[in-house]
Amino acid sequence: MKHKWEEAGANVCDRTVRNRLKEMGFQYRKAKRKPSLTPKHKRTRLQWSLMIWGCMSGKGTGEMTVVNSSINAQVYIDILDSFLIPSIEQMFGDNEIIFQDDNASCHRAKTVKAFLGERHIQSMSWPANSPDLNPIENLSCHDVCRCSPPNKNASNYEALHVENGVEQWFILCCV
């Protein structure tokens, strides 16, 4: 930052800049160090991974489902047809809506655009790599973090799913 001041013709020491920033309410915080994950750690974490598709609006939450496969355009269309369309009909009837998803390649496929177009659903255009702008990211993160699963002794996702019905647990946490 000092070089910026010098470019402007001001001779200011680093300590003065820090003092002024502190007076303005800025604070220095060092980021916490995180342990690096080995490939084995990553594989173990994947046993607990869970992909959930859900939708929400200002009128409330819509349908949610656990997705047990990777998502390509056809899988995404099937999800939209089975879960989004009924949610839209329930919450909005025949009123027009603007649909927001992220910019994943399967969401931008021509077949997906055609599917939405046939149903007169307009997609919102927004910047890539902006999960902070997607309200459902905040809903799931906030509400899932506050919940704990019914069986804390489950050894992996399959055990949790089979023994406790993880879909119901997740949906209850998000509503």
PDB file of N, CA and C in Angstrom, residues 117-165:
ATOM      1  N   GLY A 117     -37.712 -23.155 -21.801  1.00  0.00           N
ATOM      2  CA  GLY A 117     -38.411 -22.297 -22.754  1.00  0.00           C
ATOM      3  C   GLY A 117     -39.793 -22.821 -23.103  1.00  0.00           C
ATOM      4  N   GLU A 118     -39.904 -24.143 -23.287  1.00  0.00           N
ATOM      5  CA  GLU A 118     -41.204 -24.749 -23.600  1.00  0.00           C
ATOM      6  C   GLU A 118     -42.213 -24.522 -22.475  1.00  0.00           C
ATOM      7  N   ARG A 119     -41.720 -24.359 -21.275  1.00  0.00           N
ATOM      8  CA  ARG A 119     -42.590 -24.156 -20.116  1.00  0.00           C
ATOM      9  C   ARG A 119     -42.677 -22.688 -19.716  1.00  0.00           C
ATOM     10  N   HIS A 120     -42.148 -21.815 -20.567  1.00  0.00           N
ATOM     11  CA  HIS A 120     -42.183 -20.359 -20.360  1.00  0.00           C
ATOM     12  C   HIS A 120     -41.542 -19.954 -19.039  1.00  0.00           C
ATOM     13  N   ILE A 121     -40.425 -20.610 -18.720  1.00  0.00           N
ATOM     14  CA  ILE A 121     -39.672 -20.288 -17.507  1.00  0.00           C
ATOM     15  C   ILE A 121     -38.420 -19.538 -17.928  1.00  0.00           C
ATOM     16  N   GLN A 122     -38.330 -18.301 -17.492  1.00  0.00           N
ATOM     17  CA  GLN A 122     -37.187 -17.455 -17.829  1.00  0.00           C
ATOM     18  C   GLN A 122     -36.069 -17.695 -16.818  1.00  0.00           C
ATOM     19  N   SER A 123     -34.839 -17.926 -17.320  1.00  0.00           N
ATOM     20  CA  SER A 123     -33.685 -18.104 -16.434  1.00  0.00           C
ATOM     21  C   SER A 123     -33.028 -16.764 -16.171  1.00  0.00           C
ATOM     22  N   MET A 124     -32.630 -16.557 -14.930  1.00  0.00           N
ATOM     23  CA  MET A 124     -31.935 -15.331 -14.552  1.00  0.00           C
ATOM     24  C   MET A 124     -30.482 -15.420 -15.002  1.00  0.00           C
ATOM     25  N   SER A 125     -30.002 -14.358 -15.589  1.00  0.00           N
ATOM     26  CA  SER A 125     -28.600 -14.283 -15.979  1.00  0.00           C
ATOM     27  C   SER A 125     -27.821 -13.651 -14.842  1.00  0.00           C
ATOM     28  N   TRP A 126     -26.754 -14.306 -14.430  1.00  0.00           N
ATOM     29  CA  TRP A 126     -25.946 -13.759 -13.340  1.00  0.00           C
ATOM     30  C   TRP A 126     -24.529 -14.277 -13.440  1.00  0.00           C
ATOM     31  N   PRO A 127     -23.584 -13.647 -12.737  1.00  0.00           N
ATOM     32  CA  PRO A 127     -22.166 -13.951 -12.917  1.00  0.00           C
ATOM     33  C   PRO A 127     -21.792 -15.363 -12.477  1.00  0.00           C
ATOM     34  N   ALA A 128     -20.822 -15.933 -13.185  1.00  0.00           N
ATOM     35  CA  ALA A 128     -20.294 -17.244 -12.820  1.00  0.00           C
ATOM     36  C   ALA A 128     -19.519 -17.148 -11.511  1.00  0.00           C
ATOM     37  N   ASN A 129     -19.342 -18.282 -10.859  1.00  0.00           N
ATOM     38  CA  ASN A 129     -18.570 -18.370  -9.608  1.00  0.00           C
ATOM     39  C   ASN A 129     -19.073 -17.388  -8.553  1.00  0.00           C
ATOM     40  N   SER A 130     -20.383 -17.317  -8.381  1.00  0.00           N
ATOM     41  CA  SER A 130     -20.969 -16.390  -7.409  1.00  0.00           C
ATOM     42  C   SER A 130     -21.962 -17.096  -6.491  1.00  0.00           C
ATOM     43  N   PRO A 131     -21.521 -18.128  -5.760  1.00  0.00           N
ATOM     44  CA  PRO A 131     -22.469 -18.816  -4.885  1.00  0.00           C
ATOM     45  C   PRO A 131     -23.029 -17.909  -3.798  1.00  0.00           C
ATOM     46  N   ASP A 132     -22.303 -16.835  -3.482  1.00  0.00           N
ATOM     47  CA  ASP A 132     -22.787 -15.900  -2.468  1.00  0.00           C
ATOM     48  C   ASP A 132     -24.036 -15.158  -2.929  1.00  0.00           C
ATOM     49  N   LEU A 133     -24.296 -15.134  -4.237  1.00  0.00           N
ATOM     50  CA  LEU A 133     -25.485 -14.464  -4.759  1.00  0.00           C
ATOM     51  C   LEU A 133     -26.686 -15.402  -4.861  1.00  0.00           C
ATOM     52  N   ASN A 134     -26.478 -16.683  -4.581  1.00  0.00           N
ATOM     53  CA  ASN A 134     -27.531 -17.667  -4.718  1.00  0.00           C
ATOM     54  C   ASN A 134     -28.172 -17.915  -3.351  1.00  0.00           C
ATOM     55  N   PRO A 135     -29.403 -17.473  -3.140  1.00  0.00           N
ATOM     56  CA  PRO A 135     -30.025 -17.571  -1.814  1.00  0.00           C
ATOM     57  C   PRO A 135     -30.071 -18.988  -1.251  1.00  0.00           C
ATOM     58  N   ILE A 136     -30.254 -19.995  -2.093  1.00  0.00           N
ATOM     59  CA  ILE A 136     -30.377 -21.351  -1.551  1.00  0.00           C
ATOM     60  C   ILE A 136     -29.059 -21.840  -0.956  1.00  0.00           C
ATOM     61  N   GLU A 137     -27.937 -21.311  -1.433  1.00  0.00           N
ATOM     62  CA  GLU A 137     -26.652 -21.676  -0.833  1.00  0.00           C
ATOM     63  C   GLU A 137     -26.617 -21.217   0.619  1.00  0.00           C
ATOM     64  N   ASN A 138     -27.152 -20.055   0.893  1.00  0.00           N
ATOM     65  CA  ASN A 138     -27.183 -19.548   2.261  1.00  0.00           C
ATOM     66  C   ASN A 138     -28.195 -20.302   3.113  1.00  0.00           C
ATOM     67  N   LEU A 139     -29.310 -20.676   2.535  1.00  0.00           N
ATOM     68  CA  LEU A 139     -30.314 -21.443   3.274  1.00  0.00           C
ATOM     69  C   LEU A 139     -29.737 -22.768   3.721  1.00  0.00           C
ATOM     70  N   SER A 140     -29.171 -23.529   2.796  1.00  0.00           N
ATOM     71  CA  SER A 140     -28.703 -24.861   3.158  1.00  0.00           C
ATOM     72  C   SER A 140     -27.532 -24.787   4.113  1.00  0.00           C
ATOM     73  N   CYS A 141     -26.602 -23.912   3.879  1.00  0.00           N
ATOM     74  CA  CYS A 141     -25.443 -23.800   4.752  1.00  0.00           C
ATOM     75  C   CYS A 141     -25.880 -23.390   6.148  1.00  0.00           C
ATOM     76  N   HIS A 142     -26.704 -22.381   6.251  1.00  0.00           N
ATOM     77  CA  HIS A 142     -27.136 -21.869   7.554  1.00  0.00           C
ATOM     78  C   HIS A 142     -27.940 -22.910   8.320  1.00  0.00           C
ATOM     79  N   ASP A 143     -28.916 -23.504   7.672  1.00  0.00           N
ATOM     80  CA  ASP A 143     -29.813 -24.396   8.391  1.00  0.00           C
ATOM     81  C   ASP A 143     -29.221 -25.772   8.644  1.00  0.00           C
ATOM     82  N   VAL A 144     -28.432 -26.286   7.719  1.00  0.00           N
ATOM     83  CA  VAL A 144     -27.827 -27.595   7.943  1.00  0.00           C
ATOM     84  C   VAL A 144     -26.807 -27.516   9.055  1.00  0.00           C
ATOM     85  N   CYS A 145     -26.082 -26.420   9.152  1.00  0.00           N
ATOM     86  CA  CYS A 145     -25.081 -26.284  10.205  1.00  0.00           C
ATOM     87  C   CYS A 145     -25.726 -26.265  11.581  1.00  0.00           C
ATOM     88  N   ARG A 146     -26.961 -25.819  11.689  1.00  0.00           N
ATOM     89  CA  ARG A 146     -27.633 -25.762  12.986  1.00  0.00           C
ATOM     90  C   ARG A 146     -28.214 -27.109  13.380  1.00  0.00           C
ATOM     91  N   CYS A 147     -28.349 -28.012  12.433  1.00  0.00           N
ATOM     92  CA  CYS A 147     -28.993 -29.290  12.711  1.00  0.00           C
ATOM     93  C   CYS A 147     -27.951 -30.364  12.964  1.00  0.00           C
ATOM     94  N   SER A 148     -28.339 -31.350  13.732  1.00  0.00           N
ATOM     95  CA  SER A 148     -27.484 -32.520  13.870  1.00  0.00           C
ATOM     96  C   SER A 148     -28.316 -33.731  13.484  1.00  0.00           C
ATOM     97  N   PRO A 149     -27.711 -34.698  12.829  1.00  0.00           N
ATOM     98  CA  PRO A 149     -28.478 -35.855  12.373  1.00  0.00           C
ATOM     99  C   PRO A 149     -29.015 -36.659  13.552  1.00  0.00           C
ATOM    100  N   PRO A 150     -30.094 -37.391  13.343  1.00  0.00           N
ATOM    101  CA  PRO A 150     -30.693 -38.142  14.423  1.00  0.00           C
ATOM    102  C   PRO A 150     -29.763 -39.193  15.021  1.00  0.00           C
ATOM    103  N   ASN A 151     -28.916 -39.799  14.209  1.00  0.00           N
ATOM    104  CA  ASN A 151     -28.015 -40.834  14.703  1.00  0.00           C
ATOM    105  C   ASN A 151     -26.585 -40.386  14.494  1.00  0.00           C
ATOM    106  N   LYS A 152     -25.967 -39.875  15.535  1.00  0.00           N
ATOM    107  CA  LYS A 152     -24.600 -39.375  15.413  1.00  0.00           C
ATOM    108  C   LYS A 152     -23.592 -40.511  15.315  1.00  0.00           C
ATOM    109  N   ASN A 153     -24.029 -41.758  15.525  1.00  0.00           N
ATOM    110  CA  ASN A 153     -23.123 -42.898  15.472  1.00  0.00           C
ATOM    111  C   ASN A 153     -23.096 -43.560  14.103  1.00  0.00           C
ATOM    112  N   ALA A 154     -23.865 -43.061  13.151  1.00  0.00           N
ATOM    113  CA  ALA A 154     -23.843 -43.649  11.816  1.00  0.00           C
ATOM    114  C   ALA A 154     -22.435 -43.530  11.256  1.00  0.00           C
ATOM    115  N   SER A 155     -21.963 -44.597  10.614  1.00  0.00           N
ATOM    116  CA  SER A 155     -20.568 -44.619  10.172  1.00  0.00           C
ATOM    117  C   SER A 155     -20.369 -44.000   8.798  1.00  0.00           C
ATOM    118  N   ASN A 156     -21.416 -43.834   8.024  1.00  0.00           N
ATOM    119  CA  ASN A 156     -21.292 -43.195   6.715  1.00  0.00           C
ATOM    120  C   ASN A 156     -22.679 -42.772   6.234  1.00  0.00           C
ATOM    121  N   TYR A 157     -22.711 -42.176   5.057  1.00  0.00           N
ATOM    122  CA  TYR A 157     -23.977 -41.669   4.523  1.00  0.00           C
ATOM    123  C   TYR A 157     -25.001 -42.783   4.356  1.00  0.00           C
ATOM    124  N   GLU A 158     -24.558 -43.957   3.837  1.00  0.00           N
ATOM    125  CA  GLU A 158     -25.506 -45.040   3.598  1.00  0.00           C
ATOM    126  C   GLU A 158     -26.196 -45.457   4.897  1.00  0.00           C
ATOM    127  N   ALA A 159     -25.425 -45.572   5.981  1.00  0.00           N
ATOM    128  CA  ALA A 159     -26.014 -45.958   7.266  1.00  0.00           C
ATOM    129  C   ALA A 159     -27.007 -44.901   7.732  1.00  0.00           C
ATOM    130  N   LEU A 160     -26.656 -43.653   7.586  1.00  0.00           N
ATOM    131  CA  LEU A 160     -27.551 -42.576   7.991  1.00  0.00           C
ATOM    132  C   LEU A 160     -28.821 -42.607   7.155  1.00  0.00           C
ATOM    133  N   HIS A 161     -28.653 -42.801   5.859  1.00  0.00           N
ATOM    134  CA  HIS A 161     -29.779 -42.813   4.935  1.00  0.00           C
ATOM    135  C   HIS A 161     -30.705 -43.984   5.226  1.00  0.00           C
ATOM    136  N   VAL A 162     -30.157 -45.173   5.353  1.00  0.00           N
ATOM    137  CA  VAL A 162     -30.971 -46.365   5.547  1.00  0.00           C
ATOM    138  C   VAL A 162     -31.638 -46.362   6.920  1.00  0.00           C
ATOM    139  N   GLU A 163     -30.870 -46.018   7.960  1.00  0.00           N
ATOM    140  CA  GLU A 163     -31.394 -46.118   9.318  1.00  0.00           C
ATOM    141  C   GLU A 163     -32.313 -44.960   9.697  1.00  0.00           C
ATOM    142  N   ASN A 164     -32.077 -43.797   9.151  1.00  0.00           N
ATOM    143  CA  ASN A 164     -32.751 -42.615   9.679  1.00  0.00           C
ATOM    144  C   ASN A 164     -33.536 -41.798   8.669  1.00  0.00           C
ATOM    145  N   GLY A 165     -33.458 -42.116   7.414  1.00  0.00           N
ATOM    146  CA  GLY A 165     -34.153 -41.311   6.426  1.00  0.00           C
ATOM    147  C   GLY A 165     -33.554 -39.927   6.325  1.00  0.00           C
TER     148      GLY A 165
END
